[in-house]
XYZ file of C-alpha atoms in Angstrom:
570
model
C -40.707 43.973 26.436
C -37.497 41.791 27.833
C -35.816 39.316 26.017
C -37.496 36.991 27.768
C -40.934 37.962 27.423
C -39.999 37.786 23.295
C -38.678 34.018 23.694
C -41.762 33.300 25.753
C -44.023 35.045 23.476
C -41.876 32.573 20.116
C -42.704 29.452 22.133
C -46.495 30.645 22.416
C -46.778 31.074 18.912
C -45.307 28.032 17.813
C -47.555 26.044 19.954
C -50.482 27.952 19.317
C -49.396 26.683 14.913
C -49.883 23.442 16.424
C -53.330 23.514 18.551
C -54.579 25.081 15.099
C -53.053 23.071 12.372
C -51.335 19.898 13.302
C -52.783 16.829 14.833
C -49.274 15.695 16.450
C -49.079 15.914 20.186
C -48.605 19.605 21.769
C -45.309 20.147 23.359
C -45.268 22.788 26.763
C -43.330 25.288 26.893
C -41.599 23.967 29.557
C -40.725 20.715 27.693
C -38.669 23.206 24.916
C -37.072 25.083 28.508
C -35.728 21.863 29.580
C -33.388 22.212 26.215
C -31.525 24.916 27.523
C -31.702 24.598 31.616
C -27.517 24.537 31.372
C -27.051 26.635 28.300
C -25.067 29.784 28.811
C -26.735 32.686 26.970
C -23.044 34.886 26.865
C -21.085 31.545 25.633
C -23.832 31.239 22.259
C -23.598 34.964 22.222
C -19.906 34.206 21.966
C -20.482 31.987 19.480
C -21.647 34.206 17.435
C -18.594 36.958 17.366
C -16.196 34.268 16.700
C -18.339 32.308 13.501
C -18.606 35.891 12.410
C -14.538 36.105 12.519
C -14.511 32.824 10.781
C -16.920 34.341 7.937
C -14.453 36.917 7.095
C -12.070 34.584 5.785
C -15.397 32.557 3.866
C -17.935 34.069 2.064
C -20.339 37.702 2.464
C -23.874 36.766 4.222
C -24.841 40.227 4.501
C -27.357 39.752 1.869
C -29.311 37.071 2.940
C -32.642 38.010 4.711
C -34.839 35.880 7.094
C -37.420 35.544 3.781
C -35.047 34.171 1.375
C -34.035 31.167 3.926
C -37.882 30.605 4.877
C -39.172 31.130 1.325
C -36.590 29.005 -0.719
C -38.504 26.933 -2.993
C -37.026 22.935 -3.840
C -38.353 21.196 -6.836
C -36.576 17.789 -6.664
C -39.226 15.760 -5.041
C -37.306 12.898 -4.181
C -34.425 14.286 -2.598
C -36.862 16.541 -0.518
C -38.352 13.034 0.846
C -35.218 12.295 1.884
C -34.664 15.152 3.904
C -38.095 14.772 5.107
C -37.375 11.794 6.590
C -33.693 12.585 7.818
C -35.498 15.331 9.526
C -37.725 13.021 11.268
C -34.773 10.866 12.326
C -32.670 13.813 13.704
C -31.484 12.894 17.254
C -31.920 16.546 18.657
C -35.273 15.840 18.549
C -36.129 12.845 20.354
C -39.169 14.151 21.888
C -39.874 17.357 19.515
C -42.546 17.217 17.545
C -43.179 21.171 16.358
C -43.894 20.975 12.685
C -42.824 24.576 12.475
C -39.717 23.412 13.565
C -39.394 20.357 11.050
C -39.721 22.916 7.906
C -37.322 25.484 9.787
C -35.061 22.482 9.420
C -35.895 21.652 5.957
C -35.962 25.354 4.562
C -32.330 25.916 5.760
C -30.772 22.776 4.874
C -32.523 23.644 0.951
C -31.495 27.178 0.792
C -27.873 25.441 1.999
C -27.350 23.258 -0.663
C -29.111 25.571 -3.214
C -26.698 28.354 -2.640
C -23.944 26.291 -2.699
C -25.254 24.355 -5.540
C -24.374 21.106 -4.225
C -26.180 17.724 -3.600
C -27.927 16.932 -0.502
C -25.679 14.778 2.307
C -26.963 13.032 4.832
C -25.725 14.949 8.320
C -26.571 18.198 7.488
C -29.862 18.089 9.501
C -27.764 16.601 12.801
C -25.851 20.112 12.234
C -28.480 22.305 11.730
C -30.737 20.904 14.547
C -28.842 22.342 17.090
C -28.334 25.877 15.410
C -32.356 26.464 14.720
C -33.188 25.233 18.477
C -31.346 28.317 19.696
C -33.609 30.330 17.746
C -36.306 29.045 20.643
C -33.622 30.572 23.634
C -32.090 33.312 22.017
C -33.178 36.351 20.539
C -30.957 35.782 17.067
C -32.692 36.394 13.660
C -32.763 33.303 11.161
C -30.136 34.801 9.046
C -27.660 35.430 12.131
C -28.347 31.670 12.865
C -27.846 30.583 9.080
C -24.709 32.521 9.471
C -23.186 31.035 12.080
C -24.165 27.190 10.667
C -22.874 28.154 7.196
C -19.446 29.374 9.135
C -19.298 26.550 11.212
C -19.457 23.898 8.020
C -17.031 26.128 6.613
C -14.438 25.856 10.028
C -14.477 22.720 10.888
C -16.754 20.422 8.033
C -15.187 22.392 4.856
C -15.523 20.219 2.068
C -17.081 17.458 3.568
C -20.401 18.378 2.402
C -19.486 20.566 -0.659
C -17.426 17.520 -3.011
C -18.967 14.814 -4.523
C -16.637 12.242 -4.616
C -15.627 12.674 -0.827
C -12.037 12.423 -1.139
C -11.990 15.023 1.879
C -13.604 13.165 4.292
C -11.509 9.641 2.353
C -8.394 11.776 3.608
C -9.572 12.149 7.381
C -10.514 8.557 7.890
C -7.213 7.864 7.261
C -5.578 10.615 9.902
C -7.679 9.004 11.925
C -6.812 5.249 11.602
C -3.523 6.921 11.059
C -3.530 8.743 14.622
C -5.303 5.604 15.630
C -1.939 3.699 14.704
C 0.492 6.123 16.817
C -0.986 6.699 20.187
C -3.468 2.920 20.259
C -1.930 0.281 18.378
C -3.814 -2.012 20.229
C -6.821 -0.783 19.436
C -5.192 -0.736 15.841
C -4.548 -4.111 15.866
C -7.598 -5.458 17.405
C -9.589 -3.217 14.726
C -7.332 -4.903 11.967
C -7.586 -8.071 13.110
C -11.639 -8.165 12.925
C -11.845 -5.820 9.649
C -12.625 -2.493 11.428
C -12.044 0.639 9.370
C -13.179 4.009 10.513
C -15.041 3.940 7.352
C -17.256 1.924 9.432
C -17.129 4.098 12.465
C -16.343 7.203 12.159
C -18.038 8.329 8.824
C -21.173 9.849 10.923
C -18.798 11.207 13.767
C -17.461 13.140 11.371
C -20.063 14.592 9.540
C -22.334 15.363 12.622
C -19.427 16.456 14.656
C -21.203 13.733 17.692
C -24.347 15.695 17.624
C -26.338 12.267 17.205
C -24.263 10.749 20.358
C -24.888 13.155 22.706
C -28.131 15.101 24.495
C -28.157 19.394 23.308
C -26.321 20.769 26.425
C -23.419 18.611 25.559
C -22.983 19.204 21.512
C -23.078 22.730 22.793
C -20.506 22.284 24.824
C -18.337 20.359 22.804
C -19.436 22.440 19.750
C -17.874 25.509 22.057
C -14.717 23.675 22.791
C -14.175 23.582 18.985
C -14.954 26.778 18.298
C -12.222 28.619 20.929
C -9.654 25.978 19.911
C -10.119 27.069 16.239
C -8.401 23.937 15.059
C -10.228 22.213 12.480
C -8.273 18.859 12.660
C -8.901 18.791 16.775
C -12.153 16.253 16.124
C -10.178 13.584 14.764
C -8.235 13.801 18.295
C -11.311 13.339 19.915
C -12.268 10.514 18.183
C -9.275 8.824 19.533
C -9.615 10.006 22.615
C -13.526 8.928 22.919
C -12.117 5.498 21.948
C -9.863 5.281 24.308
C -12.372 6.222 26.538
C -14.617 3.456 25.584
C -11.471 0.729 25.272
C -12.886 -1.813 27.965
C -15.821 -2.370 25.541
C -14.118 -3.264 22.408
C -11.411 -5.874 24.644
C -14.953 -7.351 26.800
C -16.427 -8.988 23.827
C -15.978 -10.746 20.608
C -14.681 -9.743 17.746
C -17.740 -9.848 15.574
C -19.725 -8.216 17.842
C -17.108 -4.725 18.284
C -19.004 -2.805 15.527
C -22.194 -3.069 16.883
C -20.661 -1.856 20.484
C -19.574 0.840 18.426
C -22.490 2.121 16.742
C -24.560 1.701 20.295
C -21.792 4.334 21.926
C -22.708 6.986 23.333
C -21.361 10.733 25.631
C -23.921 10.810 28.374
C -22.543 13.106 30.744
C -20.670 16.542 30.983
C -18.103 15.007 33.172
C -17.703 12.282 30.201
C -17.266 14.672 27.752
C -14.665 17.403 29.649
C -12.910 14.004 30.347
C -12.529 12.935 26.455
C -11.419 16.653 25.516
C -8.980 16.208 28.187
C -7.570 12.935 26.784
C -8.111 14.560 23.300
C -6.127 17.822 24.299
C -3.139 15.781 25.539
C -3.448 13.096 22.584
C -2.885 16.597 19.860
C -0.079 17.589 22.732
C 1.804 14.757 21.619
C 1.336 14.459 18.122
C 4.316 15.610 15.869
C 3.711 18.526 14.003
C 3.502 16.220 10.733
C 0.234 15.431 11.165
C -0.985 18.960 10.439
C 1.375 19.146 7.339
C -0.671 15.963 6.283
C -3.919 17.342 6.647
C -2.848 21.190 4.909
C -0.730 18.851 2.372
C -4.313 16.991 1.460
C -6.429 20.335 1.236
C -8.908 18.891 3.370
C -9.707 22.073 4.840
C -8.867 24.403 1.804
C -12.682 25.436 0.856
C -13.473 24.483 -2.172
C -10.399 22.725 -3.217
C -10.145 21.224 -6.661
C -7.099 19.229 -5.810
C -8.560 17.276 -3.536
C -8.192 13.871 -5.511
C -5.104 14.488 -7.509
C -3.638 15.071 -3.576
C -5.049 12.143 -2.339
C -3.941 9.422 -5.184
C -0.318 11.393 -4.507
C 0.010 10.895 -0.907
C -2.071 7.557 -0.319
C -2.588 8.490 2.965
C -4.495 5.101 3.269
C -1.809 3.215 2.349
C 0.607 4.633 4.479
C 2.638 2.332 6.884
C 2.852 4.751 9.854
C 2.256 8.327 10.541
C 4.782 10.126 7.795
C 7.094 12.370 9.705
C 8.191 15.161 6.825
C 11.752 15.960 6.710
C 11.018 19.777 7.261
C 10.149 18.099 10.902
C 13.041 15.783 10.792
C 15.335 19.096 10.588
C 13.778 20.945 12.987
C 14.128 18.637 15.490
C 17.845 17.547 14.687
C 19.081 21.348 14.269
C 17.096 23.220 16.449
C 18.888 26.496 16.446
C 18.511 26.622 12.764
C 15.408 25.838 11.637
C 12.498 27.091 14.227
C 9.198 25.900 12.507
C 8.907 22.989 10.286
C 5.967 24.654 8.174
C 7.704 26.925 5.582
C 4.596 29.108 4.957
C 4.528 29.849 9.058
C 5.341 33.434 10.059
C 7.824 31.395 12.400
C 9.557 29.590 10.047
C 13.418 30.803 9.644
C 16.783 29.163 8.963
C 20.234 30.186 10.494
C 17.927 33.612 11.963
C 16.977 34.549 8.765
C 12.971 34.688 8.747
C 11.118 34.533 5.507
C 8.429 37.164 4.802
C 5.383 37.695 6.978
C 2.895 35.403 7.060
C -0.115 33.963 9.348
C 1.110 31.696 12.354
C 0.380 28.226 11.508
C -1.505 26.268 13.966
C 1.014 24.364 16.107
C 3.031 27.280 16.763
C -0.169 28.346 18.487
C 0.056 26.154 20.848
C 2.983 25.710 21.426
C 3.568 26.874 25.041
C 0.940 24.144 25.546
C 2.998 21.522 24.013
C 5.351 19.757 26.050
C 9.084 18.856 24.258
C 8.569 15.809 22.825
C 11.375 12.846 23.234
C 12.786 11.691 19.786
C 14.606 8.531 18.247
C 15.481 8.553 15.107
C 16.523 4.820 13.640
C 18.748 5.036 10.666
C 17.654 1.799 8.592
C 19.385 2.438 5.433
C 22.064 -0.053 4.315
C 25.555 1.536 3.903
C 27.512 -0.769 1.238
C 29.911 2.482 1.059
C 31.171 2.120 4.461
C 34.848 0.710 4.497
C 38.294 -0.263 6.777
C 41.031 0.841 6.143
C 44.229 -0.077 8.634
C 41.205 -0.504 11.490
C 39.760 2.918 10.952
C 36.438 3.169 9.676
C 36.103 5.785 7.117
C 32.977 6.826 4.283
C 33.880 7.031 1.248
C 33.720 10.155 -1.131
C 30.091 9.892 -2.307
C 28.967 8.913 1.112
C 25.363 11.389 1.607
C 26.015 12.106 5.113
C 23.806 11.233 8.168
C 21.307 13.099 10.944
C 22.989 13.840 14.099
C 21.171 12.138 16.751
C 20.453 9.013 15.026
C 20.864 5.238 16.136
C 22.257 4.407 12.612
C 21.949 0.371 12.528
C 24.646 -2.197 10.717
C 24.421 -5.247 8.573
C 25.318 -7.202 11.485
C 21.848 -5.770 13.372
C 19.993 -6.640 10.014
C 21.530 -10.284 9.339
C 20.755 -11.140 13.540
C 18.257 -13.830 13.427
C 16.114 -11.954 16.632
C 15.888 -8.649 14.596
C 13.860 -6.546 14.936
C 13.987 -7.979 18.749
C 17.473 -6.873 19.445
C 17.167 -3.522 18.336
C 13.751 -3.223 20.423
C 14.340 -4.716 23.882
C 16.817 -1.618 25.144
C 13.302 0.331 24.635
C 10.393 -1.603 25.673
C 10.741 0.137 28.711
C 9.914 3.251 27.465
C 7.976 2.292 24.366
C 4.942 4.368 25.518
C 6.907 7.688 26.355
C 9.447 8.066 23.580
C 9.036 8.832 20.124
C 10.251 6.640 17.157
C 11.032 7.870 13.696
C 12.299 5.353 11.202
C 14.295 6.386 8.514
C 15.266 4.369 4.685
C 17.118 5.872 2.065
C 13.688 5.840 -0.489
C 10.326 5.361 0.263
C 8.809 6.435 -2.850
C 8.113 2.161 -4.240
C 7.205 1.291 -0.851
C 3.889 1.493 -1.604
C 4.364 -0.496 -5.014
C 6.190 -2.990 -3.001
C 3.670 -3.170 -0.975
C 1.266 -3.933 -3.437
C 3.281 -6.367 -5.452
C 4.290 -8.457 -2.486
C 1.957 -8.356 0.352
C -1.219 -11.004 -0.159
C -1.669 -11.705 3.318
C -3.472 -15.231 2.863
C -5.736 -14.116 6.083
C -6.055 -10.608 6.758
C -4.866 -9.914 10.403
C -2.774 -12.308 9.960
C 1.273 -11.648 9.084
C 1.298 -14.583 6.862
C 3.025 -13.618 3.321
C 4.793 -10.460 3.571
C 8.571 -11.712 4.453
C 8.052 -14.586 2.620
C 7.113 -12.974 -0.523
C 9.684 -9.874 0.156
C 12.547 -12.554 1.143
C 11.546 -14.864 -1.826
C 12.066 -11.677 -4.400
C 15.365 -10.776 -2.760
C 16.592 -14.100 -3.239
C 15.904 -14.066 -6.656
C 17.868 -10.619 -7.323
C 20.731 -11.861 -5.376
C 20.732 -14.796 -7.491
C 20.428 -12.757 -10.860
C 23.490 -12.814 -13.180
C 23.930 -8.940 -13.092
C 23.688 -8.246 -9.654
C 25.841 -5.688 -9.446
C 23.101 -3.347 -11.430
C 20.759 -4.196 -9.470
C 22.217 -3.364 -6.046
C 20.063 -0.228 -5.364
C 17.305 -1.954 -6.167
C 18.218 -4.982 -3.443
C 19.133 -2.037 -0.948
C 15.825 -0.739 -0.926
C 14.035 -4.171 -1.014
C 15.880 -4.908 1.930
C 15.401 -1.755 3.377
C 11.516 -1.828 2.645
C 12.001 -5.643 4.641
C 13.374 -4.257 7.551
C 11.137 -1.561 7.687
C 8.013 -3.974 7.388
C 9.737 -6.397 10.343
C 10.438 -3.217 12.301
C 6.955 -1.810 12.504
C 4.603 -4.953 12.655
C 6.880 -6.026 15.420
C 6.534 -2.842 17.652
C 2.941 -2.840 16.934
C 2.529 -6.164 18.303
C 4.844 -5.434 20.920
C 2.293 -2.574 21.849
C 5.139 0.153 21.280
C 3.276 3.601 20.663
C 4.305 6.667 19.311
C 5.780 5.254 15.761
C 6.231 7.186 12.673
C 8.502 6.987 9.301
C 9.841 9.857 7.860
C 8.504 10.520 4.402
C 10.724 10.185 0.967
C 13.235 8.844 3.252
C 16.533 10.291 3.683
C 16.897 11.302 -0.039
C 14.471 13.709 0.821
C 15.797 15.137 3.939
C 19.213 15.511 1.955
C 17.530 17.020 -0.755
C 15.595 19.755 1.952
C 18.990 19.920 3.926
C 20.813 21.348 0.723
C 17.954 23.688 -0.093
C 17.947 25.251 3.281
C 21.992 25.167 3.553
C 22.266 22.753 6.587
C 25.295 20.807 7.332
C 25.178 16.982 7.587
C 27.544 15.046 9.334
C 30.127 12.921 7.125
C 28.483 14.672 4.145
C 30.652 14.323 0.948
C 31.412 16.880 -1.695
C 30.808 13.926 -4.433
C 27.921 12.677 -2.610
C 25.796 10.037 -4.534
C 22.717 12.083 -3.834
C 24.127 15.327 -4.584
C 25.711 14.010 -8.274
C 22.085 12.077 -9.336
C 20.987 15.953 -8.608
C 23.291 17.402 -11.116
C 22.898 14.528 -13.607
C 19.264 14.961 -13.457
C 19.638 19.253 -13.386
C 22.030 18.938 -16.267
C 20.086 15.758 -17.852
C 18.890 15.753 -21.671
C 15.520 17.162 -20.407
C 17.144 20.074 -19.665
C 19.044 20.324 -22.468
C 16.114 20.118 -24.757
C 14.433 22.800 -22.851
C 17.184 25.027 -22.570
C 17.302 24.555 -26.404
C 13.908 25.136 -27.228
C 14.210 28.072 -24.531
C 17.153 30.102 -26.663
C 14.774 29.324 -29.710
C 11.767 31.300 -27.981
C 14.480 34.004 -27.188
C 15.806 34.798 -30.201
C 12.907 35.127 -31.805
């Protein structure tokens, strides 16, 4: 008997169960065909090899049968009316009504969350759909097709469904208003301005991976695109690209109205959806590297992570002013023929030739050969009070920390001109869409307590409160008695200003492409020294380089190396 004869012979049976025992409407064969009139058998075949690759760095199927899916028992009664009626609800099947293939549906999302021993989430059936239809075009036993659902979750939804508290899929909302940010800010803005997080959004994108936005022949597609890119972060892309895509729509009508053009969106074409991984693809082409050290930085995709909320209250990637550009980045750009990968647990990664041990090739060294060389500008906001003259000359003094070569290092004079930001902008606007702009502060580590402290905006969109508030608390330190204590602490106030000015005004000036670099300079100094990398005007007494050996040599230390000798000798 062909293969065909077998998938003709599943159909019959199935609607032969429902002539016998159901009284909803019967569903031709032909009707199921339709399906799968553009679905390449050899591409789900493919499928198939690379989930199983996946698998090998997951968890061992290769005791699970076809009767212990379909004869998993579920006692909680409620959730399993929940399912029930997700099931009903799934958009795959608009115009199925098999009961067989309802409690396929229902058997493998139970025997999912009872082997992982994890609550029921609502988007598991929108992933499974898709996986148990093939079972009506391809000759694939339950378990292979469990298999390759369980492998995909694990690729590219990892923890999304296993947590509880959902600080994974907390974390990619914010790449994605984050990436949002960078390549659309005014799509940002216009978001911001009528109270539009991807909370509201993107939450279901996410966690169906747009299987309830598009007919079957195009989540296959897409769902294929994914799989040979093997990145896991490459959806988040394409939900900036699809928005993009859809940009007319959100500008067209008013404000109040943008969410529900949102939720009515929709792919409804192949060409629409090669078109959106096209703008996707060239959207991760010109991403910095960063973004991944975010995401592997956040564990979103590190299976069964327990650090996923300790990581997230560290980094705040919600609160985050910009996309963070990490000094491992910062060097690799600035001393290329040092420092060849950014990502120190890369096989790549080595500094002055000297490569660290093997290791797997992290993910944007795979591509690249695809990526074009991206065009950086680094602006140096920190304040130098250290600078001095001296007969005309300009010189640093001896615990001057050095600087990045390639930086546009601005002066007090920039900071105290009453069009700043504008004067530092208008050489670029330009070019605002094509180059890339870094901004760099000596600290950002109480940014986000300054943030907190002094930005109330009295009408949110608006930027009513922030200077005033910043301004009105550097006033007051200036004005303090002992202001000669509390200099660092005005620095970095007036840093965290300048910042603030810098990036609302090239978001409203529609510049793209803006990041900060994270921990500020203290932190690339700190990385620079580790990896032995010479910065320019870098002083043996540097203040950066003396809090190190205050701190390394502190009373801490003392008491431990104390305690230590203790421990020893006995």
């Amino acid at each position: 008997m062909s293969k065909t004869d077998n998938q003709d012979n599943n159909c019959n049976i199935v609607i032969k169960e429902l002539d016998e025992n159901s009284n909803e409407p019967r569903l031709a064969k032909e009707e199921i065909d339709k399906y799968f009139d553009d679905i390449n058998e050899n591409k789900i075949l493919g499928w198939e090899s690379k989930l199983y690759e996946f698998k090998l760095n997951f968890r061992n199927f290769s005791s699970v049968t076809d009767a212990d899916i379909l004869s998993e028992e579920f006692n909680d009664k409620k959730t399993a009316k929940i399912i029930r009626g997700d099931i009903e609800r799934t958009k795959v099947l608009e115009s199925l009504y098999m009961s067989s293939f309802k409690d396929y549906l229902f058997q493998f999302i139970i025997y999912y969350i009872n082997t992982n021993k994890i609550l029921y989430k609502q988007g598991l059936n929108e992933i499974a759909g898709p996986f148990i239809l093939l079972k009506f075009k391809l000759k694939l036993s339950f378990t292979k097709i469990y298999t390759m659902f369980t492998c995909f979750i694990d690729k590219f939804l990892t923890n999304y469904f296993l947590e509880t508290d959902f600080y994974s899929l907390k974390s990619s909302l914010s790449l994605i208003n984050l990436l949002l940010k960078y390549h659309c800010p005014d799509i940002y803005q216009l978001f911001e301005y009528s109270i539009i997080c991807p909370d509201l959004y993107a939450t279901s994108w996410l966690l169906t991976l747009f299987s309830n936005k598009c007919n079957l022949n195009i989540i296959y597609h897409l769902w294929d695109k994914l799989i040979l890119f093997e990145d896991s972060l490459f959806i988040h892309f394409f939900i900036i690209a699809f928005l993009i895509k859809n940009k007319n729509k959100f500008f067209e009508v008013d404000c109040h109205i943008i969410l529900s053009v949102l939720s009515k969106l929709r792919i409804n074409s192949m060409d629409e959806v090669n078109e959106i991984l096209d703008i996707a693809i060239d959207l991760r082409n010109n991403t910095p590297n960063s973004f991944y050290l975010l995401a592997n930085y956040l564990n979103i995709f590190d299976y069964g992570s327990n650090q996923l909320k300790k990581l997230y209250e560290e980094y705040n990637p919600d609160k985050m002013l910009a996309l963070p550009f990490f000094p491992s980045e910062i060097l690799s750009i600035t001393y290329k023929d040092l420092i060849s990968c950014p990502d120190e647990k890369c096989q790549n990664f080595f500094i002055n030739n000297k490569k660290t041990e093997k290791k797997e090739k992290c993910i944007f060294c795979s591509y690249k050969n695809l990526k074009p060389e991206l065009f950086y500008i680094i602006f140096d906001l920190r304040i130098f009070d250290i600078n001095t003259e001296k007969n005309g000359n300009k010189y640093f003094s001896n615990s001057f920390p050095g600087f990045l070569p390639k930086t546009i290092t601005l002066t007090t004079d920039d900071f105290n001109n009453k069009k700043f930001p504008k004067n530092i902008l208008k050489d670029y606007l330009k070019d605002k869409e094509k180059i890339h702009f870094i901004i760099m502060t000596s600290d950002t580590s109480d940014f986000y307590k300054y943030e907190k402290e002094f930005y109330r905006r009295t009408n949110r969109g608006s930027k009513v409160g922030i200077f005033y508030k910043v301004e009105k608390e550097l006033d007051k330190i200036k004005a303090d008695e002992l202001k000669n204590k509390s200099k660092i602490k005005y620095n970095l106030l007036m840093e965290y200003n300048n910042f603030r000015k810098l990036v609302e005004e090239m978001n409203t000036e529609g510049f793209k492409n803006v990041s900060y670099v994270y921990g500020g300079y203290k932190n690339v100094h700190s990385l620079a020294m580790k990896y032995g990398v010479e910065l320019l005007e870098h002083q043996k007494k540097c203040v950066l380089c003396e809090k190190i050996k205050k701190n390394y040599f502190g009373l801490d230390n003392i008491i431990n190396g104390y305690n230590f000798l203790k421990i020893f000798k006995k």
